[in-house]
Amino acid sequence: MDNTMENMVIPQHVALILDGNGRWAKKRGLPRSMGHKEGCVTVEKTVEIAARMGIKYLTVYGFSTENWKRSKEEVGALMQLFRFYMVRLLKIAKNNNVRVKMIGERNRFDKDIVEGINRLERETKDNTGLTFVIAVNYGGRDEIVRAAKKMAEEVKMNKLNPEDITENVFSGFLDTAKMPDPDLLIRTSGELRLSNYLLWQLAYTEIYVTDCLWPDFSKEELEKAIAAYNKRERRFGGVQTK
Ligand code: IPE
Ligand code: IPE
Ligand code: MG
């Protein structure tokens, strides 16, 4: 680690909304798919950088439940990229002691993609470094509804008593069960919205938005976000935490 990060508190869990691939391509007169391709390269680099920095969880928004509304061509290009980068990611994960986990409703994807996701999780499950979480066909509302359905099933089968449902119990039914909530949310490309990302988990997360377009994101940009996070005073509704 270089000097700029000395004495910095490294957030345990960083969540990322990687936005701006389309704008990056448009600026260069390229098709949107080229922006996504470059964006995948940036994801790979970011995983390695985060692993080296000692971040424990990195959760990136790869494809939302609303992104199916995009053109058939764009969705098709994203699926192809997904297929290609899943194979590369397996190698990167193995080389960097990274455990990969996917959140979202994976069964809507083609069978080979679902198998690829399962394989990535299976073959990296014992790695002890960074946990890299990819949100695909993910929507915060969808996740909460699925959790509610699972709980309702358990109540129906007399495995769960409605009186015993607490925030902790509810969290355990979400895709992010057992993961700590994000400390820092980074959104690239300037939009000031959550776009249905981790609605439950971001309750007290510090938010950092940069105008940098996702394919241009770098180690320096991540360090800037962490430096800004270090200047925040986290409160969780109380008065002072430090
Ligand atoms: C983010 O880039 C990647 C995905 C949502 C899959 P966008 O494709 O949203 O890029 P912009 O927002 O149009 O620039
Ligand atoms: C959020 O970006 C989803 C992902 C990064 C996968 P979008 O580009 O889809 O969000 P909106 O449409 O700007 O809110
Ligand atoms: Mg966008």
PDB file of C-alpha atoms and ligand atoms in Angstrom:
ATOM      1  CA  MET A   1       0.000   0.000   0.000  1.00  0.00           C
ATOM      2  CA  ASP A   2       1.368   3.451  -0.826  1.00  0.00           C
ATOM      3  CA  ASN A   3       1.662   6.437   1.522  1.00  0.00           C
ATOM      4  CA  THR A   4      -1.627   8.091   0.589  1.00  0.00           C
ATOM      5  CA  MET A   5      -3.511   5.293   2.333  1.00  0.00           C
ATOM      6  CA  GLU A   6      -1.418   5.301   5.485  1.00  0.00           C
ATOM      7  CA  ASN A   7      -3.520   5.675   8.636  1.00  0.00           C
ATOM      8  CA  MET A   8      -6.753   5.345   6.673  1.00  0.00           C
ATOM      9  CA  VAL A   9      -9.534   3.162   8.000  1.00  0.00           C
ATOM     10  CA  ILE A  10     -10.346   0.691   5.238  1.00  0.00           C
ATOM     11  CA  PRO A  11     -14.107   0.116   5.101  1.00  0.00           C
ATOM     12  CA  GLN A  12     -14.974  -3.497   5.678  1.00  0.00           C
ATOM     13  CA  HIS A  13     -17.702  -3.588   3.026  1.00  0.00           C
ATOM     14  CA  VAL A  14     -17.757  -1.372  -0.069  1.00  0.00           C
ATOM     15  CA  ALA A  15     -20.820  -1.413  -2.328  1.00  0.00           C
ATOM     16  CA  LEU A  16     -20.516  -0.088  -5.866  1.00  0.00           C
ATOM     17  CA  ILE A  17     -23.041   1.094  -8.427  1.00  0.00           C
ATOM     18  CA  LEU A  18     -20.973   0.963 -11.570  1.00  0.00           C
ATOM     19  CA  ASP A  19     -22.674   3.404 -13.879  1.00  0.00           C
ATOM     20  CA  GLY A  20     -21.688   5.257 -17.042  1.00  0.00           C
ATOM     21  CA  ASN A  21     -20.548   2.550 -19.432  1.00  0.00           C
ATOM     22  CA  GLY A  22     -22.974   3.840 -22.069  1.00  0.00           C
ATOM     23  CA  ARG A  23     -21.870   7.462 -21.659  1.00  0.00           C
ATOM     24  CA  TRP A  24     -18.217   6.432 -21.816  1.00  0.00           C
ATOM     25  CA  ALA A  25     -18.848   4.717 -25.160  1.00  0.00           C
ATOM     26  CA  LYS A  26     -20.988   7.561 -26.511  1.00  0.00           C
ATOM     27  CA  LYS A  27     -18.226  10.078 -25.785  1.00  0.00           C
ATOM     28  CA  ARG A  28     -15.977   8.037 -28.055  1.00  0.00           C
ATOM     29  CA  GLY A  29     -18.545   7.398 -30.789  1.00  0.00           C
ATOM     30  CA  LEU A  30     -18.570   3.683 -29.890  1.00  0.00           C
ATOM     31  CA  PRO A  31     -21.533   1.318 -29.428  1.00  0.00           C
ATOM     32  CA  ARG A  32     -22.769   0.939 -25.824  1.00  0.00           C
ATOM     33  CA  SER A  33     -21.542  -2.654 -25.758  1.00  0.00           C
ATOM     34  CA  MET A  34     -17.954  -1.390 -26.013  1.00  0.00           C
ATOM     35  CA  GLY A  35     -18.539   0.615 -22.855  1.00  0.00           C
ATOM     36  CA  HIS A  36     -19.711  -2.541 -21.098  1.00  0.00           C
ATOM     37  CA  LYS A  37     -16.663  -4.447 -22.321  1.00  0.00           C
ATOM     38  CA  GLU A  38     -14.323  -1.786 -20.969  1.00  0.00           C
ATOM     39  CA  GLY A  39     -16.411  -1.734 -17.793  1.00  0.00           C
ATOM     40  CA  CYS A  40     -15.730  -5.459 -17.292  1.00  0.00           C
ATOM     41  CA  VAL A  41     -11.990  -4.825 -17.486  1.00  0.00           C
ATOM     42  CA  THR A  42     -12.401  -2.159 -14.797  1.00  0.00           C
ATOM     43  CA  VAL A  43     -14.343  -4.626 -12.617  1.00  0.00           C
ATOM     44  CA  GLU A  44     -11.476  -7.136 -12.871  1.00  0.00           C
ATOM     45  CA  LYS A  45      -8.912  -4.494 -11.916  1.00  0.00           C
ATOM     46  CA  THR A  46     -11.067  -3.243  -9.041  1.00  0.00           C
ATOM     47  CA  VAL A  47     -11.385  -6.742  -7.576  1.00  0.00           C
ATOM     48  CA  GLU A  48      -7.597  -7.075  -7.455  1.00  0.00           C
ATOM     49  CA  ILE A  49      -7.127  -3.580  -6.012  1.00  0.00           C
ATOM     50  CA  ALA A  50      -9.803  -4.115  -3.339  1.00  0.00           C
ATOM     51  CA  ALA A  51      -8.323  -7.487  -2.395  1.00  0.00           C
ATOM     52  CA  ARG A  52      -4.880  -5.931  -1.953  1.00  0.00           C
ATOM     53  CA  MET A  53      -6.236  -3.008   0.078  1.00  0.00           C
ATOM     54  CA  GLY A  54      -7.748  -5.417   2.591  1.00  0.00           C
ATOM     55  CA  ILE A  55     -11.407  -4.673   1.859  1.00  0.00           C
ATOM     56  CA  LYS A  56     -13.358  -7.714   3.097  1.00  0.00           C
ATOM     57  CA  TYR A  57     -16.519  -7.384   0.977  1.00  0.00           C
ATOM     58  CA  LEU A  58     -16.951  -5.692  -2.400  1.00  0.00           C
ATOM     59  CA  THR A  59     -20.482  -5.782  -3.768  1.00  0.00           C
ATOM     60  CA  VAL A  60     -21.026  -4.535  -7.318  1.00  0.00           C
ATOM     61  CA  TYR A  61     -24.252  -3.941  -9.177  1.00  0.00           C
ATOM     62  CA  GLY A  62     -23.837  -5.712 -12.485  1.00  0.00           C
ATOM     63  CA  PHE A  63     -27.368  -6.035 -13.825  1.00  0.00           C
ATOM     64  CA  SER A  64     -30.620  -4.857 -12.272  1.00  0.00           C
ATOM     65  CA  THR A  65     -34.092  -6.382 -12.448  1.00  0.00           C
ATOM     66  CA  GLU A  66     -34.968  -3.256 -14.468  1.00  0.00           C
ATOM     67  CA  ASN A  67     -32.090  -3.621 -16.954  1.00  0.00           C
ATOM     68  CA  TRP A  68     -34.106  -6.230 -18.909  1.00  0.00           C
ATOM     69  CA  LYS A  69     -35.992  -3.205 -20.295  1.00  0.00           C
ATOM     70  CA  ARG A  70     -32.981  -2.320 -22.448  1.00  0.00           C
ATOM     71  CA  SER A  71     -32.837  -3.259 -26.136  1.00  0.00           C
ATOM     72  CA  LYS A  72     -32.540  -6.909 -27.075  1.00  0.00           C
ATOM     73  CA  GLU A  73     -29.115  -6.166 -28.578  1.00  0.00           C
ATOM     74  CA  GLU A  74     -27.792  -4.543 -25.412  1.00  0.00           C
ATOM     75  CA  VAL A  75     -29.130  -7.281 -23.117  1.00  0.00           C
ATOM     76  CA  GLY A  76     -27.684  -9.910 -25.483  1.00  0.00           C
ATOM     77  CA  ALA A  77     -24.283  -8.190 -25.489  1.00  0.00           C
ATOM     78  CA  LEU A  78     -24.317  -8.025 -21.685  1.00  0.00           C
ATOM     79  CA  MET A  79     -25.107 -11.751 -21.437  1.00  0.00           C
ATOM     80  CA  GLN A  80     -22.227 -12.591 -23.791  1.00  0.00           C
ATOM     81  CA  LEU A  81     -19.852 -10.468 -21.748  1.00  0.00           C
ATOM     82  CA  PHE A  82     -21.108 -12.112 -18.632  1.00  0.00           C
ATOM     83  CA  ARG A  83     -20.336 -15.559 -20.064  1.00  0.00           C
ATOM     84  CA  PHE A  84     -16.833 -14.504 -21.085  1.00  0.00           C
ATOM     85  CA  TYR A  85     -15.885 -12.705 -17.898  1.00  0.00           C
ATOM     86  CA  MET A  86     -17.187 -15.441 -15.617  1.00  0.00           C
ATOM     87  CA  VAL A  87     -14.422 -17.699 -16.886  1.00  0.00           C
ATOM     88  CA  ARG A  88     -11.773 -15.003 -16.407  1.00  0.00           C
ATOM     89  CA  LEU A  89     -13.128 -14.178 -12.973  1.00  0.00           C
ATOM     90  CA  LEU A  90     -12.683 -17.751 -11.814  1.00  0.00           C
ATOM     91  CA  LYS A  91      -8.969 -17.471 -12.576  1.00  0.00           C
ATOM     92  CA  ILE A  92      -8.626 -14.054 -10.955  1.00  0.00           C
ATOM     93  CA  ALA A  93     -10.497 -15.265  -7.873  1.00  0.00           C
ATOM     94  CA  LYS A  94      -8.247 -18.301  -7.523  1.00  0.00           C
ATOM     95  CA  ASN A  95      -5.086 -16.212  -7.938  1.00  0.00           C
ATOM     96  CA  ASN A  96      -6.165 -13.614  -5.391  1.00  0.00           C
ATOM     97  CA  ASN A  97      -7.798 -15.812  -2.717  1.00  0.00           C
ATOM     98  CA  VAL A  98     -11.164 -14.212  -3.575  1.00  0.00           C
ATOM     99  CA  ARG A  99     -14.489 -15.832  -2.724  1.00  0.00           C
ATOM    100  CA  VAL A 100     -17.196 -15.050  -5.288  1.00  0.00           C
ATOM    101  CA  LYS A 101     -20.884 -14.844  -4.466  1.00  0.00           C
ATOM    102  CA  MET A 102     -23.835 -13.781  -6.582  1.00  0.00           C
ATOM    103  CA  ILE A 103     -26.965 -12.113  -5.272  1.00  0.00           C
ATOM    104  CA  GLY A 104     -30.175 -11.624  -7.233  1.00  0.00           C
ATOM    105  CA  GLU A 105     -32.583 -14.019  -8.900  1.00  0.00           C
ATOM    106  CA  ARG A 106     -30.259 -16.114 -11.049  1.00  0.00           C
ATOM    107  CA  ASN A 107     -32.827 -18.511 -12.477  1.00  0.00           C
ATOM    108  CA  ARG A 108     -33.970 -15.993 -15.057  1.00  0.00           C
ATOM    109  CA  PHE A 109     -30.635 -16.406 -16.872  1.00  0.00           C
ATOM    110  CA  ASP A 110     -29.861 -19.063 -19.493  1.00  0.00           C
ATOM    111  CA  LYS A 111     -28.913 -22.444 -18.053  1.00  0.00           C
ATOM    112  CA  ASP A 112     -25.214 -22.194 -18.951  1.00  0.00           C
ATOM    113  CA  ILE A 113     -24.949 -18.854 -17.134  1.00  0.00           C
ATOM    114  CA  VAL A 114     -26.628 -20.287 -14.035  1.00  0.00           C
ATOM    115  CA  GLU A 115     -24.184 -23.200 -14.133  1.00  0.00           C
ATOM    116  CA  GLY A 116     -21.281 -20.762 -14.506  1.00  0.00           C
ATOM    117  CA  ILE A 117     -22.468 -18.798 -11.473  1.00  0.00           C
ATOM    118  CA  ASN A 118     -22.852 -21.966  -9.396  1.00  0.00           C
ATOM    119  CA  ARG A 119     -19.380 -23.098 -10.420  1.00  0.00           C
ATOM    120  CA  LEU A 120     -17.808 -19.748  -9.520  1.00  0.00           C
ATOM    121  CA  GLU A 121     -19.359 -19.913  -6.059  1.00  0.00           C
ATOM    122  CA  ARG A 122     -18.536 -23.573  -5.542  1.00  0.00           C
ATOM    123  CA  GLU A 123     -14.896 -23.394  -6.608  1.00  0.00           C
ATOM    124  CA  THR A 124     -14.087 -20.255  -4.615  1.00  0.00           C
ATOM    125  CA  LYS A 125     -16.117 -20.913  -1.471  1.00  0.00           C
ATOM    126  CA  ASP A 126     -13.110 -21.755   0.714  1.00  0.00           C
ATOM    127  CA  ASN A 127     -11.080 -18.676  -0.234  1.00  0.00           C
ATOM    128  CA  THR A 128     -10.452 -16.445   2.755  1.00  0.00           C
ATOM    129  CA  GLY A 129      -9.533 -13.055   1.271  1.00  0.00           C
ATOM    130  CA  LEU A 130     -11.967 -10.609  -0.312  1.00  0.00           C
ATOM    131  CA  THR A 131     -15.577 -11.708  -0.782  1.00  0.00           C
ATOM    132  CA  PHE A 132     -16.588 -10.351  -4.171  1.00  0.00           C
ATOM    133  CA  VAL A 133     -20.355 -10.142  -4.465  1.00  0.00           C
ATOM    134  CA  ILE A 134     -21.969  -9.552  -7.842  1.00  0.00           C
ATOM    135  CA  ALA A 135     -25.570  -8.393  -7.969  1.00  0.00           C
ATOM    136  CA  VAL A 136     -27.135  -9.784 -11.129  1.00  0.00           C
ATOM    137  CA  ASN A 137     -30.817  -9.685 -11.993  1.00  0.00           C
ATOM    138  CA  TYR A 138     -30.833  -7.972  -8.647  1.00  0.00           C
ATOM    139  CA  GLY A 139     -33.400  -5.512  -7.332  1.00  0.00           C
ATOM    140  CA  GLY A 140     -33.707  -4.455  -3.697  1.00  0.00           C
ATOM    141  CA  ARG A 141     -37.491  -4.686  -3.772  1.00  0.00           C
ATOM    142  CA  ASP A 142     -37.402  -8.072  -5.470  1.00  0.00           C
ATOM    143  CA  GLU A 143     -34.972  -9.327  -2.821  1.00  0.00           C
ATOM    144  CA  ILE A 144     -37.237  -8.134   0.002  1.00  0.00           C
ATOM    145  CA  VAL A 145     -40.310  -9.720  -1.615  1.00  0.00           C
ATOM    146  CA  ARG A 146     -38.459 -13.028  -2.091  1.00  0.00           C
ATOM    147  CA  ALA A 147     -37.354 -12.923   1.556  1.00  0.00           C
ATOM    148  CA  ALA A 148     -40.946 -12.279   2.681  1.00  0.00           C
ATOM    149  CA  LYS A 149     -42.144 -15.246   0.609  1.00  0.00           C
ATOM    150  CA  LYS A 150     -39.513 -17.544   2.115  1.00  0.00           C
ATOM    151  CA  MET A 151     -40.543 -16.452   5.597  1.00  0.00           C
ATOM    152  CA  ALA A 152     -44.228 -16.974   4.794  1.00  0.00           C
ATOM    153  CA  GLU A 153     -43.417 -20.517   3.633  1.00  0.00           C
ATOM    154  CA  GLU A 154     -41.633 -21.233   6.910  1.00  0.00           C
ATOM    155  CA  VAL A 155     -44.545 -19.858   8.902  1.00  0.00           C
ATOM    156  CA  LYS A 156     -46.912 -22.067   6.898  1.00  0.00           C
ATOM    157  CA  MET A 157     -44.778 -25.110   7.716  1.00  0.00           C
ATOM    158  CA  ASN A 158     -44.662 -24.147  11.409  1.00  0.00           C
ATOM    159  CA  LYS A 159     -40.889 -23.613  11.251  1.00  0.00           C
ATOM    160  CA  LEU A 160     -41.135 -19.906  12.038  1.00  0.00           C
ATOM    161  CA  ASN A 161     -43.303 -18.071  14.519  1.00  0.00           C
ATOM    162  CA  PRO A 162     -44.402 -14.577  13.315  1.00  0.00           C
ATOM    163  CA  GLU A 163     -43.655 -13.186  16.789  1.00  0.00           C
ATOM    164  CA  ASP A 164     -40.030 -14.234  16.396  1.00  0.00           C
ATOM    165  CA  ILE A 165     -39.453 -12.161  13.234  1.00  0.00           C
ATOM    166  CA  THR A 166     -36.914  -9.477  14.113  1.00  0.00           C
ATOM    167  CA  GLU A 167     -34.679  -7.312  11.919  1.00  0.00           C
ATOM    168  CA  ASN A 168     -31.934  -9.896  12.376  1.00  0.00           C
ATOM    169  CA  VAL A 169     -34.187 -12.776  11.402  1.00  0.00           C
ATOM    170  CA  PHE A 170     -35.414 -10.837   8.356  1.00  0.00           C
ATOM    171  CA  SER A 171     -31.806 -10.086   7.274  1.00  0.00           C
ATOM    172  CA  GLY A 172     -31.117 -13.799   7.368  1.00  0.00           C
ATOM    173  CA  PHE A 173     -33.668 -14.367   4.612  1.00  0.00           C
ATOM    174  CA  LEU A 174     -32.103 -11.811   2.274  1.00  0.00           C
ATOM    175  CA  ASP A 175     -29.562 -12.767  -0.417  1.00  0.00           C
ATOM    176  CA  THR A 176     -26.928 -11.027   1.714  1.00  0.00           C
ATOM    177  CA  ALA A 177     -27.553 -13.228   4.777  1.00  0.00           C
ATOM    178  CA  LYS A 178     -24.479 -13.378   7.050  1.00  0.00           C
ATOM    179  CA  MET A 179     -22.824 -10.418   5.299  1.00  0.00           C
ATOM    180  CA  PRO A 180     -22.211  -7.154   7.176  1.00  0.00           C
ATOM    181  CA  ASP A 181     -24.044  -4.102   5.810  1.00  0.00           C
ATOM    182  CA  PRO A 182     -21.997  -1.876   3.470  1.00  0.00           C
ATOM    183  CA  ASP A 183     -19.980   0.880   5.149  1.00  0.00           C
ATOM    184  CA  LEU A 184     -19.457   2.852   1.966  1.00  0.00           C
ATOM    185  CA  LEU A 185     -21.507   3.086  -1.234  1.00  0.00           C
ATOM    186  CA  ILE A 186     -19.751   4.440  -4.312  1.00  0.00           C
ATOM    187  CA  ARG A 187     -21.749   5.415  -7.384  1.00  0.00           C
ATOM    188  CA  THR A 188     -19.901   6.453 -10.538  1.00  0.00           C
ATOM    189  CA  SER A 189     -21.205   8.835 -13.231  1.00  0.00           C
ATOM    190  CA  GLY A 190     -22.894  11.329 -10.997  1.00  0.00           C
ATOM    191  CA  GLU A 191     -26.500  10.150 -10.589  1.00  0.00           C
ATOM    192  CA  LEU A 192     -27.875  10.801  -7.106  1.00  0.00           C
ATOM    193  CA  ARG A 193     -30.130   7.774  -6.724  1.00  0.00           C
ATOM    194  CA  LEU A 194     -30.048   4.178  -5.489  1.00  0.00           C
ATOM    195  CA  SER A 195     -31.680   2.587  -8.566  1.00  0.00           C
ATOM    196  CA  ASN A 196     -33.162  -0.210  -6.421  1.00  0.00           C
ATOM    197  CA  TYR A 197     -29.798  -1.282  -4.991  1.00  0.00           C
ATOM    198  CA  LEU A 198     -29.494  -2.941  -1.545  1.00  0.00           C
ATOM    199  CA  LEU A 199     -32.474  -0.991  -0.167  1.00  0.00           C
ATOM    200  CA  TRP A 200     -32.442  -2.792   3.183  1.00  0.00           C
ATOM    201  CA  GLN A 201     -28.679  -3.019   3.622  1.00  0.00           C
ATOM    202  CA  LEU A 202     -27.813   0.625   2.831  1.00  0.00           C
ATOM    203  CA  ALA A 203     -29.849   2.000   5.754  1.00  0.00           C
ATOM    204  CA  TYR A 204     -26.806   3.634   7.417  1.00  0.00           C
ATOM    205  CA  THR A 205     -24.189   3.425   4.676  1.00  0.00           C
ATOM    206  CA  GLU A 206     -22.073   6.476   3.818  1.00  0.00           C
ATOM    207  CA  ILE A 207     -22.671   7.559   0.207  1.00  0.00           C
ATOM    208  CA  TYR A 208     -20.002   8.811  -2.188  1.00  0.00           C
ATOM    209  CA  VAL A 209     -20.831   9.853  -5.741  1.00  0.00           C
ATOM    210  CA  THR A 210     -18.195  10.646  -8.333  1.00  0.00           C
ATOM    211  CA  ASP A 211     -18.603  12.036 -11.866  1.00  0.00           C
ATOM    212  CA  CYS A 212     -15.954   9.583 -13.074  1.00  0.00           C
ATOM    213  CA  LEU A 213     -17.489   7.196 -15.646  1.00  0.00           C
ATOM    214  CA  TRP A 214     -17.157   3.547 -14.616  1.00  0.00           C
ATOM    215  CA  PRO A 215     -14.651   2.453 -17.313  1.00  0.00           C
ATOM    216  CA  ASP A 216     -12.348   5.290 -16.119  1.00  0.00           C
ATOM    217  CA  PHE A 217     -12.538   4.206 -12.453  1.00  0.00           C
ATOM    218  CA  SER A 218      -9.119   3.471 -10.951  1.00  0.00           C
ATOM    219  CA  LYS A 219      -7.166   2.823  -7.772  1.00  0.00           C
ATOM    220  CA  GLU A 220      -6.847   6.610  -7.320  1.00  0.00           C
ATOM    221  CA  GLU A 221     -10.625   7.026  -7.532  1.00  0.00           C
ATOM    222  CA  LEU A 222     -11.161   4.282  -4.962  1.00  0.00           C
ATOM    223  CA  GLU A 223      -8.592   5.900  -2.675  1.00  0.00           C
ATOM    224  CA  LYS A 224     -10.374   9.256  -3.025  1.00  0.00           C
ATOM    225  CA  ALA A 225     -13.642   7.631  -1.991  1.00  0.00           C
ATOM    226  CA  ILE A 226     -12.001   5.967   1.010  1.00  0.00           C
ATOM    227  CA  ALA A 227     -10.332   9.247   2.009  1.00  0.00           C
ATOM    228  CA  ALA A 228     -13.747  10.981   1.896  1.00  0.00           C
ATOM    229  CA  TYR A 229     -15.215   8.119   3.965  1.00  0.00           C
ATOM    230  CA  ASN A 230     -12.481   8.650   6.565  1.00  0.00           C
ATOM    231  CA  LYS A 231     -13.647  12.259   7.035  1.00  0.00           C
ATOM    232  CA  ARG A 232     -17.226  11.211   7.775  1.00  0.00           C
ATOM    233  CA  GLU A 233     -18.633  10.970  11.242  1.00  0.00           C
ATOM    234  CA  ARG A 234     -20.841   7.913  11.343  1.00  0.00           C
ATOM    235  CA  ARG A 235     -23.789   8.237  13.664  1.00  0.00           C
ATOM    236  CA  PHE A 236     -26.354   5.445  13.205  1.00  0.00           C
ATOM    237  CA  GLY A 237     -28.994   7.737  14.683  1.00  0.00           C
ATOM    238  CA  GLY A 238     -27.035   8.401  17.858  1.00  0.00           C
ATOM    239  CA  VAL A 239     -25.063  11.497  18.720  1.00  0.00           C
ATOM    240  CA  GLN A 240     -21.401  10.700  18.272  1.00  0.00           C
ATOM    241  CA  THR A 241     -19.472   7.539  17.525  1.00  0.00           C
ATOM    242  CA  LYS A 242     -15.891   8.796  17.891  1.00  0.00           C
TER     243      LYS A 242
HETATM  244  C1  IPE B   1     -23.807   0.656 -16.179  1.00  0.00           C
HETATM  245  O1  IPE B   1     -23.674   1.500 -17.280  1.00  0.00           O
HETATM  246  C2  IPE B   1     -23.861  -0.800 -16.567  1.00  0.00           C
HETATM  247  C3  IPE B   1     -25.187  -1.428 -16.486  1.00  0.00           C
HETATM  248  C4  IPE B   1     -26.268  -0.866 -15.993  1.00  0.00           C
HETATM  249  C5  IPE B   1     -25.307  -2.793 -16.991  1.00  0.00           C
HETATM  250  P1  IPE B   1     -24.909   2.029 -18.097  1.00  0.00           P
HETATM  251  O2  IPE B   1     -25.174   1.092 -19.229  1.00  0.00           O
HETATM  252  O3  IPE B   1     -26.067   2.287 -17.226  1.00  0.00           O
HETATM  253  O4  IPE B   1     -24.330   3.396 -18.670  1.00  0.00           O
HETATM  254  P2  IPE B   1     -25.082   4.778 -18.852  1.00  0.00           P
HETATM  255  O5  IPE B   1     -25.743   5.093 -17.553  1.00  0.00           O
HETATM  256  O6  IPE B   1     -26.077   4.606 -19.954  1.00  0.00           O
HETATM  257  O7  IPE B   1     -24.007   5.750 -19.196  1.00  0.00           O
HETATM  258  C1  IPE B   2     -27.965   0.842 -12.042  1.00  0.00           C
HETATM  259  O1  IPE B   2     -27.641   1.576 -13.154  1.00  0.00           O
HETATM  260  C2  IPE B   2     -27.876  -0.622 -12.342  1.00  0.00           C
HETATM  261  C3  IPE B   2     -26.519  -1.146 -12.514  1.00  0.00           C
HETATM  262  C4  IPE B   2     -25.440  -0.472 -12.334  1.00  0.00           C
HETATM  263  C5  IPE B   2     -26.434  -2.540 -12.876  1.00  0.00           C
HETATM  264  P1  IPE B   2     -28.750   2.036 -14.205  1.00  0.00           P
HETATM  265  O2  IPE B   2     -28.046   2.833 -15.237  1.00  0.00           O
HETATM  266  O3  IPE B   2     -29.549   0.886 -14.671  1.00  0.00           O
HETATM  267  O4  IPE B   2     -29.695   2.965 -13.306  1.00  0.00           O
HETATM  268  P2  IPE B   2     -30.611   4.177 -13.719  1.00  0.00           P
HETATM  269  O5  IPE B   2     -31.489   3.714 -14.830  1.00  0.00           O
HETATM  270  O6  IPE B   2     -29.698   5.279 -14.151  1.00  0.00           O
HETATM  271  O7  IPE B   2     -31.346   4.542 -12.473  1.00  0.00           O
HETATM  272 MG    MG B   3     -26.770   3.897 -16.237  1.00  0.00          MG
END
